[in-house]
Coordinates of C-alpha atoms and ligand atoms in Angstrom, one line a residue:
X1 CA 143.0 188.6 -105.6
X2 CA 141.9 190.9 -102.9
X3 CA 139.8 193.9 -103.8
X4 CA 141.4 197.4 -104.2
X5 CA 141.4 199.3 -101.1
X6 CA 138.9 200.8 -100.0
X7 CA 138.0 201.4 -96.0
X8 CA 136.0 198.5 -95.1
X9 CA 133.6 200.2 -92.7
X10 CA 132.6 202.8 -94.3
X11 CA 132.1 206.2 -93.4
X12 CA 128.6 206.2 -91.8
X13 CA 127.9 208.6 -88.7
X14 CA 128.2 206.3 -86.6
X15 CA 131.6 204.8 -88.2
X16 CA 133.4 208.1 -88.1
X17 CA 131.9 209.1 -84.6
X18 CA 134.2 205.4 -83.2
X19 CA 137.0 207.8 -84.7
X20 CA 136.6 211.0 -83.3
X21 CA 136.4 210.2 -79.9
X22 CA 140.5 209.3 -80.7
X23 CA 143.0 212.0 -79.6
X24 CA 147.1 212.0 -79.5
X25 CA 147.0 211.4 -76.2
X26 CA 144.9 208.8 -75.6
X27 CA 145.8 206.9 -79.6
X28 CA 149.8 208.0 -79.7
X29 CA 151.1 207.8 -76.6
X30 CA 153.1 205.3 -77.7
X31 CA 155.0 207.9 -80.1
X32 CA 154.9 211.0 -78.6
X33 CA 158.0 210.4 -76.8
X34 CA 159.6 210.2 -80.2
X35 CA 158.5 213.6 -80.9
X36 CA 159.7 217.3 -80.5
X37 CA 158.7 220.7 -82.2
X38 CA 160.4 221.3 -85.4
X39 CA 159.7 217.8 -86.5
X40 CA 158.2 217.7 -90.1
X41 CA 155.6 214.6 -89.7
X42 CA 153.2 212.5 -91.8
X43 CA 150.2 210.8 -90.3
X44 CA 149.1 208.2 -93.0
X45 CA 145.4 207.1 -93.1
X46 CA 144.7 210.3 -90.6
X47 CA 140.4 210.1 -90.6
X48 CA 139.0 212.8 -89.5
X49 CA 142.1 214.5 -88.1
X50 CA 141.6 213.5 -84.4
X51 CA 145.2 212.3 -83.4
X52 CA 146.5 214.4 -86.3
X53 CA 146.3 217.4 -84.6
X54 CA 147.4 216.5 -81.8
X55 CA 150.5 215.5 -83.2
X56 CA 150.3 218.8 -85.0
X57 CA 150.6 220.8 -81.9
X58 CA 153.8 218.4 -80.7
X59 CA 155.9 219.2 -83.5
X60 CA 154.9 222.9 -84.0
X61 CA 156.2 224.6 -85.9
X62 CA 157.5 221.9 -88.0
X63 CA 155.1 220.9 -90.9
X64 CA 152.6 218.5 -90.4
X65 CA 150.5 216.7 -93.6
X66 CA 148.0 214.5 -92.9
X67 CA 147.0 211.8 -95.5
X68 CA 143.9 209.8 -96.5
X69 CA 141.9 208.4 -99.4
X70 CA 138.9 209.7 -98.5
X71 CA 138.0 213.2 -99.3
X72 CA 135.0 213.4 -96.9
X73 CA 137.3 212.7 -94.2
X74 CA 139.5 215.4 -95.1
X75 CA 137.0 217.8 -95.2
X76 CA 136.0 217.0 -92.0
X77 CA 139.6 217.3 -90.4
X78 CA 140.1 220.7 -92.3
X79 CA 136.8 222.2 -91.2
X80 CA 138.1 221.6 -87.2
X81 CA 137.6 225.0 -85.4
X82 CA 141.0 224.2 -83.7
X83 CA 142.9 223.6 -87.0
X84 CA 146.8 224.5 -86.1
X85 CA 148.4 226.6 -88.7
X86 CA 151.2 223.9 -89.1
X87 CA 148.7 221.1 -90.3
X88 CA 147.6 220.0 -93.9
X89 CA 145.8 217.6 -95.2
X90 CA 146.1 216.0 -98.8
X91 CA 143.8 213.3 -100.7
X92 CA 146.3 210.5 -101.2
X93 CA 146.6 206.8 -101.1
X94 CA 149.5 205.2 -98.9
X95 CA 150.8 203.3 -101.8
X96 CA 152.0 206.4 -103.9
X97 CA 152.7 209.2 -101.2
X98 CA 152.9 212.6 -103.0
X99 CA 156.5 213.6 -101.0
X100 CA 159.5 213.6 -102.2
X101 CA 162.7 211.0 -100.8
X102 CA 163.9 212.0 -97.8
X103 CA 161.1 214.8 -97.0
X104 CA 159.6 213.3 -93.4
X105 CA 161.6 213.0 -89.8
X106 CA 158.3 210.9 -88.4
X107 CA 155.7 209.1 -90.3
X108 CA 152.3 207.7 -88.3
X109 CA 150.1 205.3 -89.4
X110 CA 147.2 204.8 -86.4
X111 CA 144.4 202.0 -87.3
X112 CA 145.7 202.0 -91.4
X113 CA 147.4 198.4 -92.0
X114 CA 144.8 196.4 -91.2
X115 CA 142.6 197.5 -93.7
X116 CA 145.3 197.1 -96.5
X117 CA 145.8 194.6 -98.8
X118 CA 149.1 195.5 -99.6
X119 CA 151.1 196.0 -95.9
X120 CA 154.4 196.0 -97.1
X121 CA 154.1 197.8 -100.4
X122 CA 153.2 200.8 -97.9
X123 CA 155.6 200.6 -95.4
X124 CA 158.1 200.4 -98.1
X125 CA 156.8 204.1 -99.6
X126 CA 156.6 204.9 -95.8
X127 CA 160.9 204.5 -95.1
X128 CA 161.0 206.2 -98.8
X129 CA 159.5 209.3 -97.6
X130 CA 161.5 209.3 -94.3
X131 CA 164.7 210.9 -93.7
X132 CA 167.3 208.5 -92.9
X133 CA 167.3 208.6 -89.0
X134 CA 163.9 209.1 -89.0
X135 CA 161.0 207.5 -87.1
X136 CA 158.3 205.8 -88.0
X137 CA 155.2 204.5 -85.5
X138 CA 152.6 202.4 -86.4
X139 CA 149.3 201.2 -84.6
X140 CA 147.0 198.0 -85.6
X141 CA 144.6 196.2 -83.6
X142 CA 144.7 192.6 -83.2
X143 CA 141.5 190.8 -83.1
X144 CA 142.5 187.4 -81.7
X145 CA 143.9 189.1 -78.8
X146 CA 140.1 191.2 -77.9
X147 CA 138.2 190.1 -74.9
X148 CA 134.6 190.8 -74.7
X149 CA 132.2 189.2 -72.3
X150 CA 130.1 187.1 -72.6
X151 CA 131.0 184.9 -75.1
X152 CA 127.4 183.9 -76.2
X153 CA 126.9 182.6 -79.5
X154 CA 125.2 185.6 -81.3
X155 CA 128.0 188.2 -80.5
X156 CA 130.6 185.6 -81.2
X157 CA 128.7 185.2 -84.5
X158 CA 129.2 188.5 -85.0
X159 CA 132.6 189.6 -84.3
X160 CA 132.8 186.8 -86.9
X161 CA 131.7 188.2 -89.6
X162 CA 133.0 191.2 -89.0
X163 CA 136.2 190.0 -89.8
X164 CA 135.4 188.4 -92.3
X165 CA 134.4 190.9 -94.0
X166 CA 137.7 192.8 -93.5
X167 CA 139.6 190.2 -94.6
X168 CA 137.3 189.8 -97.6
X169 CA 138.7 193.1 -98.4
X170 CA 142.5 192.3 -98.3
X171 CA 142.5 193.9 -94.4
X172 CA 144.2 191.8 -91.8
X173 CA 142.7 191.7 -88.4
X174 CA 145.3 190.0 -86.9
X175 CA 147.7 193.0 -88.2
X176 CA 148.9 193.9 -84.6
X177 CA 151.3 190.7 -84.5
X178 CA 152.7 191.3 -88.3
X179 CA 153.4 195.0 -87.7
X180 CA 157.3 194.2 -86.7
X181 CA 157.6 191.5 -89.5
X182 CA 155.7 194.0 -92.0
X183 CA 158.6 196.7 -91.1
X184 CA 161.7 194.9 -91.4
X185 CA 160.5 193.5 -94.6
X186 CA 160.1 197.0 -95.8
X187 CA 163.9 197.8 -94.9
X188 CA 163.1 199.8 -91.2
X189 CA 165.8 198.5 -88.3
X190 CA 165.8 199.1 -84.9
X191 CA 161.7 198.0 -84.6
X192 CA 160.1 198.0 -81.2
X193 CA 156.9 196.4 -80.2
X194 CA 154.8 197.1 -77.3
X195 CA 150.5 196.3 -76.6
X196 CA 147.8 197.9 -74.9
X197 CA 144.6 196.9 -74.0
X198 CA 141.7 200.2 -74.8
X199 CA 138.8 198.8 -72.4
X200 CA 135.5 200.9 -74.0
X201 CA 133.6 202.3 -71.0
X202 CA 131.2 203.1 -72.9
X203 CA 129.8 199.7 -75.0
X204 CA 127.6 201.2 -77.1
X205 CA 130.0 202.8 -79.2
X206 CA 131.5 199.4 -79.9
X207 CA 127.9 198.3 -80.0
X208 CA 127.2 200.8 -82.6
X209 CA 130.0 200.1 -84.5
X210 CA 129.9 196.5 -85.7
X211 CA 125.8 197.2 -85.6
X212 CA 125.7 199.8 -88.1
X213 CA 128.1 197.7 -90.1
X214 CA 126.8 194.1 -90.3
X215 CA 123.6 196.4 -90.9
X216 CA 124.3 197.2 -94.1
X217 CA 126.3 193.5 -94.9
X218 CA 123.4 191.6 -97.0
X219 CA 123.5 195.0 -99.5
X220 CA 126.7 196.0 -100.0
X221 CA 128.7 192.8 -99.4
X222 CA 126.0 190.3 -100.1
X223 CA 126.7 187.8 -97.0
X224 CA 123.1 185.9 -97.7
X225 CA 124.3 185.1 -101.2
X226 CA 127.7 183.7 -100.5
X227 CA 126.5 181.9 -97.8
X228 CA 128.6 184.0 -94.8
X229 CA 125.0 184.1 -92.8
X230 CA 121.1 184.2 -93.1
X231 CA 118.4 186.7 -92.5
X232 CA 117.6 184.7 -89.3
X233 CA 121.6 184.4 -87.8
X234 CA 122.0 188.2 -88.8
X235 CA 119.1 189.6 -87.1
X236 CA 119.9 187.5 -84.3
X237 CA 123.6 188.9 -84.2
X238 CA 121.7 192.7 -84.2
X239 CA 119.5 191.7 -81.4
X240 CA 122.4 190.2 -79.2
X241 CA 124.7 193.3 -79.5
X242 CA 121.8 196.1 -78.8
X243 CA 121.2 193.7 -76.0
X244 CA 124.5 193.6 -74.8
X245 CA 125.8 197.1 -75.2
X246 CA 123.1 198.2 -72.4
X247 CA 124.6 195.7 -69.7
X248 CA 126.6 197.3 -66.8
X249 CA 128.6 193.8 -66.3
X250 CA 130.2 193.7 -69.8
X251 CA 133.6 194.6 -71.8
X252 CA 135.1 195.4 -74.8
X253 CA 138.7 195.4 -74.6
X254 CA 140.6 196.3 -77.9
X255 CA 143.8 194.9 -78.3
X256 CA 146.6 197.5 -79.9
X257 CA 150.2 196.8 -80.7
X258 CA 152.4 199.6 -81.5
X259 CA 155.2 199.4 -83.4
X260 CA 158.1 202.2 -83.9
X261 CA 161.2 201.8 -86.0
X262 CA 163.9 204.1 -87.7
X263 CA 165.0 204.0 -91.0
Ligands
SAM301 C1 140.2 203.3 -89.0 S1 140.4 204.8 -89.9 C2 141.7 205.5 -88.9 C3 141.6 207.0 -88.8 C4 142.6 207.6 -87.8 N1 144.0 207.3 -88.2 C5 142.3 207.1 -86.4 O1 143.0 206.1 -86.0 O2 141.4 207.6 -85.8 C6 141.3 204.3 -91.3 C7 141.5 205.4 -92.4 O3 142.4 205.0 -93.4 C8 142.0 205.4 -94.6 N2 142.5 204.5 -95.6 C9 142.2 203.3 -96.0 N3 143.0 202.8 -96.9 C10 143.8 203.7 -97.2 C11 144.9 203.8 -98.2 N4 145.2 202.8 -99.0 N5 145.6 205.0 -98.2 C12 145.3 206.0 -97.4 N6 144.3 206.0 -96.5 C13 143.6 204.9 -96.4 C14 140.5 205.4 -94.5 O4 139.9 206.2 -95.5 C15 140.2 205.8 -93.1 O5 140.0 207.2 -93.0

């Protein structure tokens, strides 16, 4: 039994700050044609408010709520200097959305399923919130599709565990590929898939990222004691990615799928 959701990652600094560098544009592309003003919209699992209010300014005026579990996010998307008058925000899980039937035209869910345990059970309180007609767009990574060079031993090591971990947690990091499968299960039609590859010019924020986070693994997730790594392994997998993140001749390429489907 997985346990209950909670975001895997955390919200460190340097967690959020891999976020915030997100905007509509360059994270929703994929949906914006979908979009026009007047559109009441729901952007489930919205962060720090990045792609949010983005989206925000697309459909204004129409009424935009942004949803997450974590109040500390919220706060930091409300406190935004460029907050559009149509946004909201709202402390809520995506299992038991605080709408009525019927209340959304579009629903967004950017970097959410994979860290759920429960894919379908949302999706399915996604299409009840949506009109019918309406259009929902989601977007998961997919880890067996990532290329990073090199492929040395350490960093291998440590993507490793890094996904373990996730899945530890009832995430999925192969979520990209069940996105379509996840939506018809939940009753959407008319799903279309499409993939893009984000290449990180900058490594160190990908550096910092899985750094910050396998950091912290022997205390809060206890890896030594269930036998996941070692003291030795672990500091060697720290070493390897401060090491690679200052190389000119290396990549990170993230692998997105993007899935949008009507109700
Ligand atoms: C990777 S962040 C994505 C933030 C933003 N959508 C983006 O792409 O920049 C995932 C967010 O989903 C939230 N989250 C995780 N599980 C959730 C759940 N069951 N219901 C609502 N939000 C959840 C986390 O608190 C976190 O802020």
């Amino acid at each position: 039994m997985p346990a209950p959701d909670r975001y895997m990652p955390g919200y460190t600094p340097r967690i959020v700050s891999f976020m915030t560098r997100r905007s509509a544009d360059s994270h929703a592309a994929f949906f914006q044609p979908h979009l026009h003003p007047g559109l009441r919209l729901l952007d489930c699992g919205c962060g720090p408010g990045t792609i949010t209010r983005g989206l925000a300014a697309q459909v204004a005026p129409g009424e935009v709520v942004g949803v997450d579990l974590e109040a500390s996010q919220l706060a930091l998307a409300k406190n935004e200097p460029s907050h559009p008058a149509n946004l909201r925000y709202v402390q809520s899980g995506v299992y038991e959305l605080p709408f009525a039937v019927d209340y959304f035209d579009a629903a967004f869910a950017h970097a959410l399923f994979e860290h759920i345990a429960e894919p379908v059970r949302a999706a399915r309180e996604i299409h009840r919130v949506l009109k019918p007609g309406g259009v929902a767009g989601l977007c998961s990574p997919d880890w067996d599709a990532f290329i990073f060079t090199p492929l040395n031993a350490e960093l291998e090591a440590a993507t490793k565990l890094f996904r373990r971990l996730q899945e530890a947690q009832g995430g999925n990091t192969t979520a990209g590929r069940r996105l379509g499968q996840w939506l018809v299960e939940a009753g959407f039609r008319d799903v279309k898939l499409s993939a893009r590859y984000e290449c990180l010019e900058d490594l160190t924020v990908m550096g910092d990222f899985l750094y910050d986070r396998l950091e912290r693994a022997p205390k809060q997730d206890d890896v030594f004691g269930r036998g996941w790594t070692d003291a030795t392994s672990l500091a060697q997998m720290l070493k390897a990615i401060r090491t690679w993140e200052k190389r000119p001749d290396e990549l990170f390429a993230l692998a997105w799928v993007q899935a949008v489907a009507r109700k």
